[in-house]
Short mmCIF file of C-alpha atoms in Angstrom, two decimals:
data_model
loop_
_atom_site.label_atom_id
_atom_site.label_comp_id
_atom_site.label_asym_id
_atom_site.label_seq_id
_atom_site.Cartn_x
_atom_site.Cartn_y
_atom_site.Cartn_z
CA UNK A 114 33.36 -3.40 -5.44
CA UNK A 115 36.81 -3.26 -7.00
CA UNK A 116 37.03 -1.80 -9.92
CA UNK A 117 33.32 -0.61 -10.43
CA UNK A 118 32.82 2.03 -12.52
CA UNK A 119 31.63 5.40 -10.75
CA UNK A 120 28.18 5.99 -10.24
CA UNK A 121 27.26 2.42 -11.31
CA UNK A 122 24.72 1.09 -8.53
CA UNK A 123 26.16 -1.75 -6.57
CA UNK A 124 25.02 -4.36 -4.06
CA UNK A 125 22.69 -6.74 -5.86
CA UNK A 126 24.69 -9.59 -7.70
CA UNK A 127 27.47 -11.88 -6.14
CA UNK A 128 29.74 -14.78 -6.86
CA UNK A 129 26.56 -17.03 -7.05
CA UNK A 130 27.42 -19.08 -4.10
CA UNK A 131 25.91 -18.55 -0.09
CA UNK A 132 27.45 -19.12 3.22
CA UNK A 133 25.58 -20.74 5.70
CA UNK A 134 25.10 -19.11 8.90
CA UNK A 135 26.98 -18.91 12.12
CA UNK A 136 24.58 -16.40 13.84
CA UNK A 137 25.36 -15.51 17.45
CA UNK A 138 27.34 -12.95 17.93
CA UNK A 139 26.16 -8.78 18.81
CA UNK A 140 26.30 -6.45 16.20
CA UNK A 141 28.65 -4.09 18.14
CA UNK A 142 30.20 -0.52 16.49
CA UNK A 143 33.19 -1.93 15.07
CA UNK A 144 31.34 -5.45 13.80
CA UNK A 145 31.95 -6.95 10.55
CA UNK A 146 29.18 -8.86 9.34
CA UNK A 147 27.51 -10.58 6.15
CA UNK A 148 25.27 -9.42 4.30
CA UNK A 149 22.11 -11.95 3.18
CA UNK A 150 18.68 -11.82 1.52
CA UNK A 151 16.30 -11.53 3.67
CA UNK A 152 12.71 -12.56 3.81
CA UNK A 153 11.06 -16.17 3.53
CA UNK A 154 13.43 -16.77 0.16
CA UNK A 155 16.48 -17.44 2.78
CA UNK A 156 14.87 -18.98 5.73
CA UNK A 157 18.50 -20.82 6.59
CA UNK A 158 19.83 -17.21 6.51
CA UNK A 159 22.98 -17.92 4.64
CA UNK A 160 25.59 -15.00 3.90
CA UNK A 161 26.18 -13.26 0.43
CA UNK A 162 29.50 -15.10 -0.93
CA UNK A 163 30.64 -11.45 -1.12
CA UNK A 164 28.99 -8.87 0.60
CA UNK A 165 29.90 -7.38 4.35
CA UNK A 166 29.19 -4.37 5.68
CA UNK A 167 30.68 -2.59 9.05
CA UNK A 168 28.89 -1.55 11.90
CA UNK A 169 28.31 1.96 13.08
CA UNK A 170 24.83 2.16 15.21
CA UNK A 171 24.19 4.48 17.90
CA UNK A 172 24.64 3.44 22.18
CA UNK A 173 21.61 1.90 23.91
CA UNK A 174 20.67 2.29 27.62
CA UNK A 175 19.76 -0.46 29.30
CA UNK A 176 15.83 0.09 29.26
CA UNK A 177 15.91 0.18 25.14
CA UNK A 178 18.41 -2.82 25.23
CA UNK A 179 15.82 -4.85 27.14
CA UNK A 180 12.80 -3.80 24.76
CA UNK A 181 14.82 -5.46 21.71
CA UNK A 182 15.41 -8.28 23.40
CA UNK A 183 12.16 -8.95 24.44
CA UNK A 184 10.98 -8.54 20.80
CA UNK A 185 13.74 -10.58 19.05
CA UNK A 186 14.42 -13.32 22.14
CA UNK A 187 17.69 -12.43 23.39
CA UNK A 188 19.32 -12.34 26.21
CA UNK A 189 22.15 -10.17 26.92
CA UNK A 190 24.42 -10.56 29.21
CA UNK A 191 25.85 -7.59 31.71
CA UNK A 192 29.31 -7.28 29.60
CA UNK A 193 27.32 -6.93 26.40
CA UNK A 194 24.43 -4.54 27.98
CA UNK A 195 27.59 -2.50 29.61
CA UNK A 196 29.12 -2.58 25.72
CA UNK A 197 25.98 -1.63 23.72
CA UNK A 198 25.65 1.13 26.77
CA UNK A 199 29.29 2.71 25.84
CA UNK A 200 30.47 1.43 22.43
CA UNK A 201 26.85 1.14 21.10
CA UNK A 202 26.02 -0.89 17.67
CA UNK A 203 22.87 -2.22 16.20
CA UNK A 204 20.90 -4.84 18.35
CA UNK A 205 18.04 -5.25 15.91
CA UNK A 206 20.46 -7.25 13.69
CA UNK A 207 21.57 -9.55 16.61
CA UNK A 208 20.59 -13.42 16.14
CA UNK A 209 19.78 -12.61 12.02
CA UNK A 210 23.07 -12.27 10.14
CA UNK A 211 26.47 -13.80 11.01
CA UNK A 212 29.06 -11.57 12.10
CA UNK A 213 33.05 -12.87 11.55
CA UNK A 214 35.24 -10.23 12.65
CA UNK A 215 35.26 -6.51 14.06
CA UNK A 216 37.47 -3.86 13.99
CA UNK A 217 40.29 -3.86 16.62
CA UNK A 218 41.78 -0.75 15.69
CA UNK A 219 40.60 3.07 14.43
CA UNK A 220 36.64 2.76 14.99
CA UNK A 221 36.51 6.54 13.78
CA UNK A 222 36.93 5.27 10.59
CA UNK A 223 33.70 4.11 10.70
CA UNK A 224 32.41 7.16 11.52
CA UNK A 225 34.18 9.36 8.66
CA UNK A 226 33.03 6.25 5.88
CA UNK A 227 29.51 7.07 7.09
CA UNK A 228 29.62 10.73 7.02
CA UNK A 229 30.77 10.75 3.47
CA UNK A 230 28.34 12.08 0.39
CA UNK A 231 26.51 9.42 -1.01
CA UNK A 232 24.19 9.15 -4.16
CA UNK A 233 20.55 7.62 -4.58
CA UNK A 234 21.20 3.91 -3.34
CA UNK A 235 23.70 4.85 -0.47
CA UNK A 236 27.09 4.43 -2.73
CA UNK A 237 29.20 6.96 -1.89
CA UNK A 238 29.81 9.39 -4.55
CA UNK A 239 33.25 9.36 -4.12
CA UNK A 240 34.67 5.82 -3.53
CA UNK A 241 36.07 4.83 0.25
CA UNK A 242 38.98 2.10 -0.48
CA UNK A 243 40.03 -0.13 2.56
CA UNK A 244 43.09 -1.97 3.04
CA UNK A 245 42.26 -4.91 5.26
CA UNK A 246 44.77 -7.10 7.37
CA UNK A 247 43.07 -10.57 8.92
CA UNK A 248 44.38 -11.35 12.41
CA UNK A 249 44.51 -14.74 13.15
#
């Protein structure tokens, strides 16, 4: 939200265009991923034209792994189970919003953007600026 004025509450307009979906991929710590409206208004699930958001989650053992699976209809296989065991993430998103890129390097940056102050709405009070290199 470059440029937004502090304290203004953010998240609910765009550039008035979607992206349709490429859904697939786990929602691993470290995931990048589009935001979308959800609910029967969006049953394509297409992708905000502008918002994202990083994933942070929490580590799953394999017995909690296999109860979201059962409930959403995925399978994992052992590499992912082994990943959402050590790196963790956020499973319940899996097969519902497309994810098109992850971090590769300094995943505790996730960590300190979540554990800073934030104000009704979740917009942190002070802003967190990224600098952001695509890898092709």
């Amino acid at each position: 939200s470059k440029g937004a004025q502090k304290g203004t509450s953010l998240g609910s307009g765009g550039p008035g265009y979607k992206i349709d979906a490429e859904i697939g991929a786990p929602h691993f710590k470290g995931t990048l991923a589009a935001a979308r409206q959800g609910g029967p208004g969006n049953p394509a699930k297409q992708s905000s034209g502008s918002q994202f958001y990083l994933v942070q989650g929490k580590t799953y053992t394999p017995d909690q792994l296999k109860g979201t699976a059962l409930s959403k209809k995925i399978t994992y296989n052992d590499d992912q189970i082994k990943k959402y065991g050590t790196l963790g993430g956020t499973p319940q998103l899996d097969m519902d919003y497309t994810v098109f890129g992850e971090v590769v390097e300094g995943l505790d940056v996730i960590d300190k953007i979540a554990a800073v102050q934030t104000a009704p709405g979740d917009r942190p009070v002070e802003d967190v600026k990224m600098k952001v290199r695509i890898l092709k």
